[in-house]
PDB file of C-alpha atoms in Angstrom:
ATOM      1  CA  MET A1372     -24.336  -4.544  -9.919  1.00 55.00           C
ATOM      2  CA  VAL A1373     -25.720  -6.205  -6.771  1.00 57.00           C
ATOM      3  CA  SER A1374     -28.135  -9.160  -6.716  1.00 53.00           C
ATOM      4  CA  LEU A1375     -30.025  -9.971  -3.515  1.00 51.00           C
ATOM      5  CA  THR A1376     -32.013 -13.186  -3.016  1.00 51.00           C
ATOM      6  CA  HIS A1377     -34.864 -12.919  -0.512  1.00 50.00           C
ATOM      7  CA  THR A1378     -36.118 -15.680   1.781  1.00 53.00           C
ATOM      8  CA  ASN A1379     -39.145 -16.237  -0.493  1.00 60.00           C
ATOM      9  CA  GLY A1380     -36.823 -17.158  -3.352  1.00 67.00           C
ATOM     10  CA  THR A1381     -37.169 -13.952  -5.384  1.00 69.00           C
ATOM     11  CA  THR A1382     -34.081 -12.098  -6.573  1.00 78.00           C
ATOM     12  CA  ALA A1383     -33.725  -8.325  -6.862  1.00 80.00           C
ATOM     13  CA  THR A1384     -30.923  -6.777  -8.920  1.00 88.00           C
ATOM     14  CA  THR A1385     -29.634  -3.235  -8.464  1.00 91.00           C
ATOM     15  CA  HIS A1386     -27.244  -1.469 -10.844  1.00 94.00           C
ATOM     16  CA  PHE A1387     -24.972   1.301  -9.586  1.00 94.00           C
ATOM     17  CA  GLY A1388     -23.614   4.116 -11.733  1.00 96.00           C
ATOM     18  CA  TRP A1389     -20.323   5.802 -10.858  1.00 96.00           C
ATOM     19  CA  ASP A1390     -18.729   9.166 -11.579  1.00 96.00           C
ATOM     20  CA  GLY A1391     -15.131   8.606 -10.573  1.00 95.00           C
ATOM     21  CA  ASP A1392     -15.302   7.567  -6.911  1.00 95.00           C
ATOM     22  CA  ARG A1393     -18.854   8.804  -6.341  1.00 96.00           C
ATOM     23  CA  ILE A1394     -22.035   6.735  -6.597  1.00 96.00           C
ATOM     24  CA  VAL A1395     -24.375   8.851  -8.714  1.00 97.00           C
ATOM     25  CA  ARG A1396     -27.068   6.389  -9.804  1.00 96.00           C
ATOM     26  CA  GLU A1397     -28.915   3.446  -8.276  1.00 95.00           C
ATOM     27  CA  LYS A1398     -31.314   1.566 -10.558  1.00 95.00           C
ATOM     28  CA  SER A1399     -33.674  -1.319  -9.819  1.00 91.00           C
ATOM     29  CA  ASP A1400     -36.509  -2.813 -11.872  1.00 87.00           C
ATOM     30  CA  SER A1401     -39.049  -0.324 -10.519  1.00 88.00           C
ATOM     31  CA  GLN A1402     -37.075   2.825  -9.711  1.00 92.00           C
ATOM     32  CA  SER A1403     -33.900   4.761 -10.364  1.00 96.00           C
ATOM     33  CA  THR A1404     -32.287   7.351  -8.108  1.00 97.00           C
ATOM     34  CA  THR A1405     -29.753   9.924  -9.309  1.00 98.00           C
ATOM     35  CA  THR A1406     -27.604  11.941  -6.892  1.00 98.00           C
ATOM     36  CA  ILE A1407     -26.004  15.246  -7.872  1.00 97.00           C
ATOM     37  CA  TYR A1408     -23.006  16.461  -5.871  1.00 97.00           C
ATOM     38  CA  GLU A1409     -21.203  19.744  -5.419  1.00 95.00           C
ATOM     39  CA  PRO A1410     -18.646  20.088  -8.242  1.00 93.00           C
ATOM     40  CA  SER A1411     -15.543  17.965  -7.636  1.00 90.00           C
ATOM     41  CA  ARG A1412     -16.685  17.088  -4.110  1.00 93.00           C
ATOM     42  CA  PHE A1413     -18.495  14.346  -2.200  1.00 96.00           C
ATOM     43  CA  VAL A1414     -21.208  16.589  -0.718  1.00 96.00           C
ATOM     44  CA  PRO A1415     -24.684  15.758  -2.150  1.00 97.00           C
ATOM     45  CA  ILE A1416     -26.980  18.624  -3.115  1.00 97.00           C
ATOM     46  CA  LEU A1417     -29.821  17.123  -5.185  1.00 98.00           C
ATOM     47  CA  ARG A1418     -31.601  13.793  -5.605  1.00 98.00           C
ATOM     48  CA  ILE A1419     -33.895  12.753  -8.469  1.00 97.00           C
ATOM     49  CA  ASP A1420     -36.168   9.724  -8.033  1.00 97.00           C
ATOM     50  CA  ASP A1421     -37.720   8.234 -11.170  1.00 96.00           C
ATOM     51  CA  THR A1422     -40.476   5.620 -11.136  1.00 91.00           C
ATOM     52  CA  GLN A1423     -42.764   4.419 -13.910  1.00 85.00           C
ATOM     53  CA  GLN A1424     -45.382   6.942 -12.790  1.00 88.00           C
ATOM     54  CA  VAL A1425     -43.570  10.060 -11.597  1.00 92.00           C
ATOM     55  CA  GLN A1426     -40.291  11.929 -11.232  1.00 94.00           C
ATOM     56  CA  MET A1427     -39.560  13.610  -7.895  1.00 95.00           C
ATOM     57  CA  MET A1428     -36.738  16.031  -7.127  1.00 96.00           C
ATOM     58  CA  SER A1429     -35.469  16.626  -3.579  1.00 97.00           C
ATOM     59  CA  ALA A1430     -32.737  18.781  -2.056  1.00 97.00           C
ATOM     60  CA  PHE A1431     -30.186  17.693   0.546  1.00 97.00           C
ATOM     61  CA  ILE A1432     -29.576  19.804   3.625  1.00 97.00           C
ATOM     62  CA  THR A1433     -26.162  18.937   5.074  1.00 96.00           C
ATOM     63  CA  ASP A1434     -24.162  19.838   8.166  1.00 95.00           C
ATOM     64  CA  ALA A1435     -20.677  21.386   8.272  1.00 92.00           C
ATOM     65  CA  LEU A1436     -19.092  18.018   7.415  1.00 94.00           C
ATOM     66  CA  GLY A1437     -21.267  17.540   4.343  1.00 95.00           C
ATOM     67  CA  THR A1438     -23.367  14.827   6.028  1.00 97.00           C
ATOM     68  CA  PRO A1439     -27.042  14.857   4.949  1.00 97.00           C
ATOM     69  CA  MET A1440     -29.406  15.886   7.755  1.00 98.00           C
ATOM     70  CA  GLN A1441     -32.567  16.405   5.705  1.00 98.00           C
ATOM     71  CA  LEU A1442     -34.030  15.526   2.316  1.00 97.00           C
ATOM     72  CA  VAL A1443     -36.675  18.066   1.281  1.00 97.00           C
ATOM     73  CA  ALA A1444     -39.045  17.741  -1.704  1.00 95.00           C
ATOM     74  CA  ALA A1445     -39.867  20.611  -4.065  1.00 92.00           C
ATOM     75  CA  ASN A1446     -43.180  21.202  -2.261  1.00 92.00           C
ATOM     76  CA  GLY A1447     -41.361  21.686   1.051  1.00 94.00           C
ATOM     77  CA  GLU A1448     -42.194  18.270   2.475  1.00 95.00           C
ATOM     78  CA  THR A1449     -39.420  16.662   4.507  1.00 97.00           C
ATOM     79  CA  LYS A1450     -38.951  13.193   3.006  1.00 97.00           C
ATOM     80  CA  TRP A1451     -36.165  12.152   5.383  1.00 98.00           C
ATOM     81  CA  GLN A1452     -34.414  13.683   8.364  1.00 98.00           C
ATOM     82  CA  ALA A1453     -31.965  12.749  11.097  1.00 98.00           C
ATOM     83  CA  GLN A1454     -29.875  14.121  13.931  1.00 97.00           C
ATOM     84  CA  PRO A1455     -26.061  14.204  13.800  1.00 96.00           C
ATOM     85  CA  ASP A1456     -23.988  11.542  15.535  1.00 97.00           C
ATOM     86  CA  ASP A1457     -20.227  11.802  16.027  1.00 95.00           C
ATOM     87  CA  TRP A1458     -19.327   8.269  14.952  1.00 96.00           C
ATOM     88  CA  ALA A1459     -22.435   6.916  13.199  1.00 97.00           C
ATOM     89  CA  ALA A1460     -23.000  10.119  11.149  1.00 97.00           C
ATOM     90  CA  VAL A1461     -26.747  10.128  11.865  1.00 98.00           C
ATOM     91  CA  LYS A1462     -29.254   8.942  14.465  1.00 97.00           C
ATOM     92  CA  ASN A1463     -32.998   9.135  15.140  1.00 98.00           C
ATOM     93  CA  MET A1464     -33.851   8.929  11.442  1.00 98.00           C
ATOM     94  CA  SER A1465     -37.426   9.388  10.270  1.00 98.00           C
ATOM     95  CA  GLY A1466     -39.346   9.935   7.055  1.00 97.00           C
ATOM     96  CA  SER A1467     -41.065   8.179   4.185  1.00 95.00           C
ATOM     97  CA  THR A1468     -37.922   7.789   2.049  1.00 95.00           C
ATOM     98  CA  SER A1469     -34.716   5.859   2.662  1.00 95.00           C
ATOM     99  CA  GLN A1470     -31.515   7.873   2.358  1.00 98.00           C
ATOM    100  CA  PRO A1471     -28.249   5.864   2.353  1.00 97.00           C
ATOM    101  CA  ILE A1472     -25.567   8.610   2.251  1.00 98.00           C
ATOM    102  CA  ARG A1473     -23.766   9.094   5.572  1.00 98.00           C
ATOM    103  CA  PHE A1474     -20.351  10.762   6.071  1.00 98.00           C
ATOM    104  CA  GLN A1475     -18.805  11.977   2.804  1.00 97.00           C
ATOM    105  CA  ASP A1476     -18.725   9.106   0.273  1.00 96.00           C
ATOM    106  CA  GLN A1477     -20.109   6.569   2.760  1.00 98.00           C
ATOM    107  CA  TRP A1478     -23.069   4.486   1.599  1.00 97.00           C
ATOM    108  CA  HIS A1479     -25.233   2.657   4.142  1.00 97.00           C
ATOM    109  CA  ASP A1480     -25.791  -1.031   3.400  1.00 95.00           C
ATOM    110  CA  GLU A1481     -29.174  -2.025   4.862  1.00 91.00           C
ATOM    111  CA  GLU A1482     -28.432  -5.758   4.999  1.00 89.00           C
ATOM    112  CA  SER A1483     -25.177  -5.544   6.988  1.00 94.00           C
ATOM    113  CA  GLY A1484     -25.614  -2.172   8.698  1.00 96.00           C
ATOM    114  CA  LEU A1485     -22.109  -1.215   7.542  1.00 98.00           C
ATOM    115  CA  TYR A1486     -21.092   1.848   5.533  1.00 98.00           C
ATOM    116  CA  TYR A1487     -19.379   1.237   2.183  1.00 97.00           C
ATOM    117  CA  ASN A1488     -16.467   3.712   2.129  1.00 97.00           C
ATOM    118  CA  ARG A1489     -14.950   3.069  -1.318  1.00 95.00           C
ATOM    119  CA  HIS A1490     -11.774   1.200  -0.306  1.00 96.00           C
ATOM    120  CA  ARG A1491     -13.086  -0.113   3.024  1.00 97.00           C
ATOM    121  CA  TYR A1492     -16.182  -0.876   5.096  1.00 98.00           C
ATOM    122  CA  TYR A1493     -16.940   1.248   8.170  1.00 98.00           C
ATOM    123  CA  ASP A1494     -18.811   0.002  11.257  1.00 98.00           C
ATOM    124  CA  PRO A1495     -20.878   2.886  12.711  1.00 98.00           C
ATOM    125  CA  GLN A1496     -21.441   0.997  15.968  1.00 96.00           C
ATOM    126  CA  GLN A1497     -17.713   0.705  16.671  1.00 96.00           C
ATOM    127  CA  GLY A1498     -16.667   3.959  15.018  1.00 97.00           C
ATOM    128  CA  ARG A1499     -13.912   2.214  13.052  1.00 97.00           C
ATOM    129  CA  TYR A1500     -13.279   0.244   9.888  1.00 98.00           C
ATOM    130  CA  ILE A1501     -13.703  -3.521   9.737  1.00 97.00           C
ATOM    131  CA  SER A1502     -11.289  -3.611   6.784  1.00 94.00           C
ATOM    132  CA  GLN A1503      -7.570  -3.025   7.241  1.00 95.00           C
ATOM    133  CA  ASP A1504      -5.775  -0.004   5.834  1.00 95.00           C
ATOM    134  CA  PRO A1505      -5.009  -0.894   2.173  1.00 93.00           C
ATOM    135  CA  ILE A1506      -1.333   0.057   2.604  1.00 91.00           C
ATOM    136  CA  GLY A1507      -0.943  -1.896   5.843  1.00 92.00           C
ATOM    137  CA  LEU A1508       1.478  -0.704   8.503  1.00 92.00           C
ATOM    138  CA  SER A1509       2.853   1.936   6.147  1.00 88.00           C
ATOM    139  CA  GLY A1510      -0.131   4.023   7.228  1.00 84.00           C
ATOM    140  CA  GLY A1511       0.510   3.525  10.961  1.00 88.00           C
ATOM    141  CA  THR A1512      -0.077   0.873  13.590  1.00 91.00           C
ATOM    142  CA  ASN A1513      -3.848   1.443  13.816  1.00 92.00           C
ATOM    143  CA  LEU A1514      -5.023  -0.517  10.785  1.00 95.00           C
ATOM    144  CA  TYR A1515      -8.743  -0.014  11.455  1.00 97.00           C
ATOM    145  CA  GLY A1516      -8.935   3.574  12.706  1.00 95.00           C
ATOM    146  CA  TYR A1517     -11.265   6.182  11.186  1.00 96.00           C
ATOM    147  CA  VAL A1518     -10.458   9.880  11.641  1.00 94.00           C
ATOM    148  CA  THR A1519      -9.151  11.074  15.016  1.00 90.00           C
ATOM    149  CA  ASN A1520     -11.881  13.704  15.404  1.00 92.00           C
ATOM    150  CA  PRO A1521     -15.094  12.910  13.480  1.00 93.00           C
ATOM    151  CA  ALA A1522     -16.498  16.339  14.361  1.00 92.00           C
ATOM    152  CA  GLY A1523     -13.828  18.048  12.273  1.00 93.00           C
ATOM    153  CA  ALA A1524     -12.557  15.573   9.689  1.00 95.00           C
ATOM    154  CA  VAL A1525     -13.766  13.160   6.994  1.00 96.00           C
ATOM    155  CA  ASP A1526     -12.327  10.220   5.057  1.00 96.00           C
ATOM    156  CA  PRO A1527     -14.133  10.083   1.681  1.00 96.00           C
ATOM    157  CA  LEU A1528     -12.113   7.220   0.202  1.00 96.00           C
ATOM    158  CA  GLY A1529     -11.195   5.186   3.277  1.00 95.00           C
ATOM    159  CA  LEU A1530      -7.560   6.124   2.760  1.00 94.00           C
ATOM    160  CA  GLU A1531      -6.756   9.186   4.870  1.00 91.00           C
ATOM    161  CA  GLY A1532      -8.507  11.429   7.378  1.00 91.00           C
ATOM    162  CA  LEU A1533      -8.901  14.963   6.026  1.00 92.00           C
ATOM    163  CA  LYS A1534      -9.349  17.856   8.435  1.00 89.00           C
ATOM    164  CA  LEU A1535     -11.921  20.506   7.600  1.00 83.00           C
ATOM    165  CA  CYS A1536      -9.939  23.476   8.822  1.00 56.00           C
ATOM    166  CA  ALA A1537      -9.527  27.212   8.362  1.00 44.00           C
ATOM    167  CA  GLN A1538      -5.832  27.006   7.523  1.00 39.00           C
ATOM    168  CA  GLU A1539      -4.899  26.250   3.951  1.00 38.00           C
ATOM    169  CA  GLY A1540      -1.591  24.759   5.011  1.00 38.00           C
ATOM    170  CA  SER A1541      -3.316  21.966   6.907  1.00 39.00           C
ATOM    171  CA  ALA A1542      -5.570  21.183   3.944  1.00 41.00           C
ATOM    172  CA  ALA A1543      -2.568  21.147   1.623  1.00 43.00           C
ATOM    173  CA  GLY A1544      -0.803  18.679   3.896  1.00 43.00           C
ATOM    174  CA  GLY A1545      -3.827  16.416   3.872  1.00 43.00           C
ATOM    175  CA  ALA A1546      -3.995  16.611   0.084  1.00 43.00           C
ATOM    176  CA  ALA A1547      -0.380  15.559  -0.320  1.00 43.00           C
ATOM    177  CA  ALA A1548      -0.798  12.652   2.097  1.00 43.00           C
ATOM    178  CA  LEU A1549      -3.931  11.323   0.408  1.00 42.00           C
ATOM    179  CA  ALA A1550      -2.476  11.661  -3.085  1.00 42.00           C
ATOM    180  CA  SER A1551       0.606   9.660  -2.102  1.00 42.00           C
ATOM    181  CA  ARG A1552      -1.529   6.939  -0.511  1.00 44.00           C
ATOM    182  CA  ALA A1553      -3.782   6.692  -3.563  1.00 42.00           C
ATOM    183  CA  VAL A1554      -0.706   6.106  -5.701  1.00 41.00           C
ATOM    184  CA  ALA A1555       0.646   3.578  -3.187  1.00 43.00           C
ATOM    185  CA  ILE A1556      -2.368   1.275  -3.554  1.00 42.00           C
ATOM    186  CA  GLY A1557      -2.729   1.823  -7.295  1.00 41.00           C
ATOM    187  CA  GLY A1558      -6.020   3.708  -7.022  1.00 37.00           C
ATOM    188  CA  ARG A1559      -7.344   6.630  -9.043  1.00 35.00           C
ATOM    189  CA  ALA A1560      -5.296   9.808  -8.992  1.00 34.00           C
ATOM    190  CA  ALA A1561      -6.264  12.179  -6.186  1.00 30.00           C
ATOM    191  CA  ILE A1562      -6.384  15.799  -7.329  1.00 29.00           C
ATOM    192  CA  PRO A1563      -6.850  18.325  -4.502  1.00 33.00           C
ATOM    193  CA  THR A1564      -9.089  21.338  -4.925  1.00 31.00           C
ATOM    194  CA  TRP A1565     -10.169  23.891  -2.369  1.00 28.00           C
ATOM    195  CA  ALA A1566     -13.410  25.780  -1.986  1.00 35.00           C
ATOM    196  CA  SER A1567     -15.099  27.832   0.693  1.00 35.00           C
ATOM    197  CA  ASN A1568     -18.062  26.142   2.339  1.00 34.00           C
ATOM    198  CA  PRO A1569     -20.926  28.117   3.960  1.00 34.00           C
ATOM    199  CA  TRP A1570     -18.943  28.293   7.213  1.00 30.00           C
ATOM    200  CA  GLY A1571     -15.901  29.825   5.561  1.00 28.00           C
ATOM    201  CA  ALA A1572     -13.681  26.803   6.171  1.00 32.00           C
ATOM    202  CA  ILE A1573     -11.219  25.561   3.581  1.00 30.00           C
ATOM    203  CA  VAL A1574     -12.014  21.980   2.722  1.00 31.00           C
ATOM    204  CA  LEU A1575     -10.309  19.322   0.680  1.00 33.00           C
ATOM    205  CA  ALA A1576     -12.167  17.819  -2.234  1.00 37.00           C
ATOM    206  CA  MET A1577     -11.309  14.913  -4.489  1.00 35.00           C
ATOM    207  CA  MET A1578     -11.537  15.467  -8.235  1.00 32.00           C
ATOM    208  CA  PRO A1579     -12.932  12.430 -10.126  1.00 35.00           C
ATOM    209  CA  THR A1580     -10.706  11.436 -13.037  1.00 35.00           C
ATOM    210  CA  THR A1581     -12.915   8.969 -14.887  1.00 36.00           C
ATOM    211  CA  SER A1582     -16.148   9.292 -16.801  1.00 31.00           C
ATOM    212  CA  PRO A1583     -19.419   7.878 -15.440  1.00 34.00           C
ATOM    213  CA  HIS A1584     -19.879   4.166 -15.978  1.00 32.00           C
ATOM    214  CA  LEU A1585     -22.092   1.343 -14.793  1.00 31.00           C
ATOM    215  CA  GLN A1586     -20.816  -1.700 -12.961  1.00 32.00           C
TER     216      GLN A1586
END
């Protein structure tokens, strides 16, 4: 739950619903938004907006990294669109609807401009985290680094860069590294799964291990 007090003295409260490590629901007094992801992954595929008057369903169009590039309504209208950016995920955004999802499992915070990345906050202007690595120097000397190559890797939990590659061995290595780091900081268990994306690459996904809940 997040409460925001505006300059005019009014307070707005937003409740967030979680499915494991994924934000799946955002609810305010006037509207609720539900996001549906690919099974066991952090790539969004569908969004449902509910207001007191109407329910609207929209589909995500993502790039090879799973970053949303378009949000298209059932009637074909583009509600939101952007161009890809190596370090900020998106640029030149336009449309009638706000869309906060950036790189996999990153959530744009409008007030700060930062991306909430589960265990850390990411600064899209600097292309690095503003929060230290949760396991400190055990993860290397660069405590604030994101992935080495943002055009070919993601970091869904803010714990470990995961390459999107065509070799299963590389994905398996990334899975083992992330699982060990999740255990090291006492986080949820990381269960690797593999699936073919539309480009034929083998990607690493994180399997949620808890039931949906509100906080």
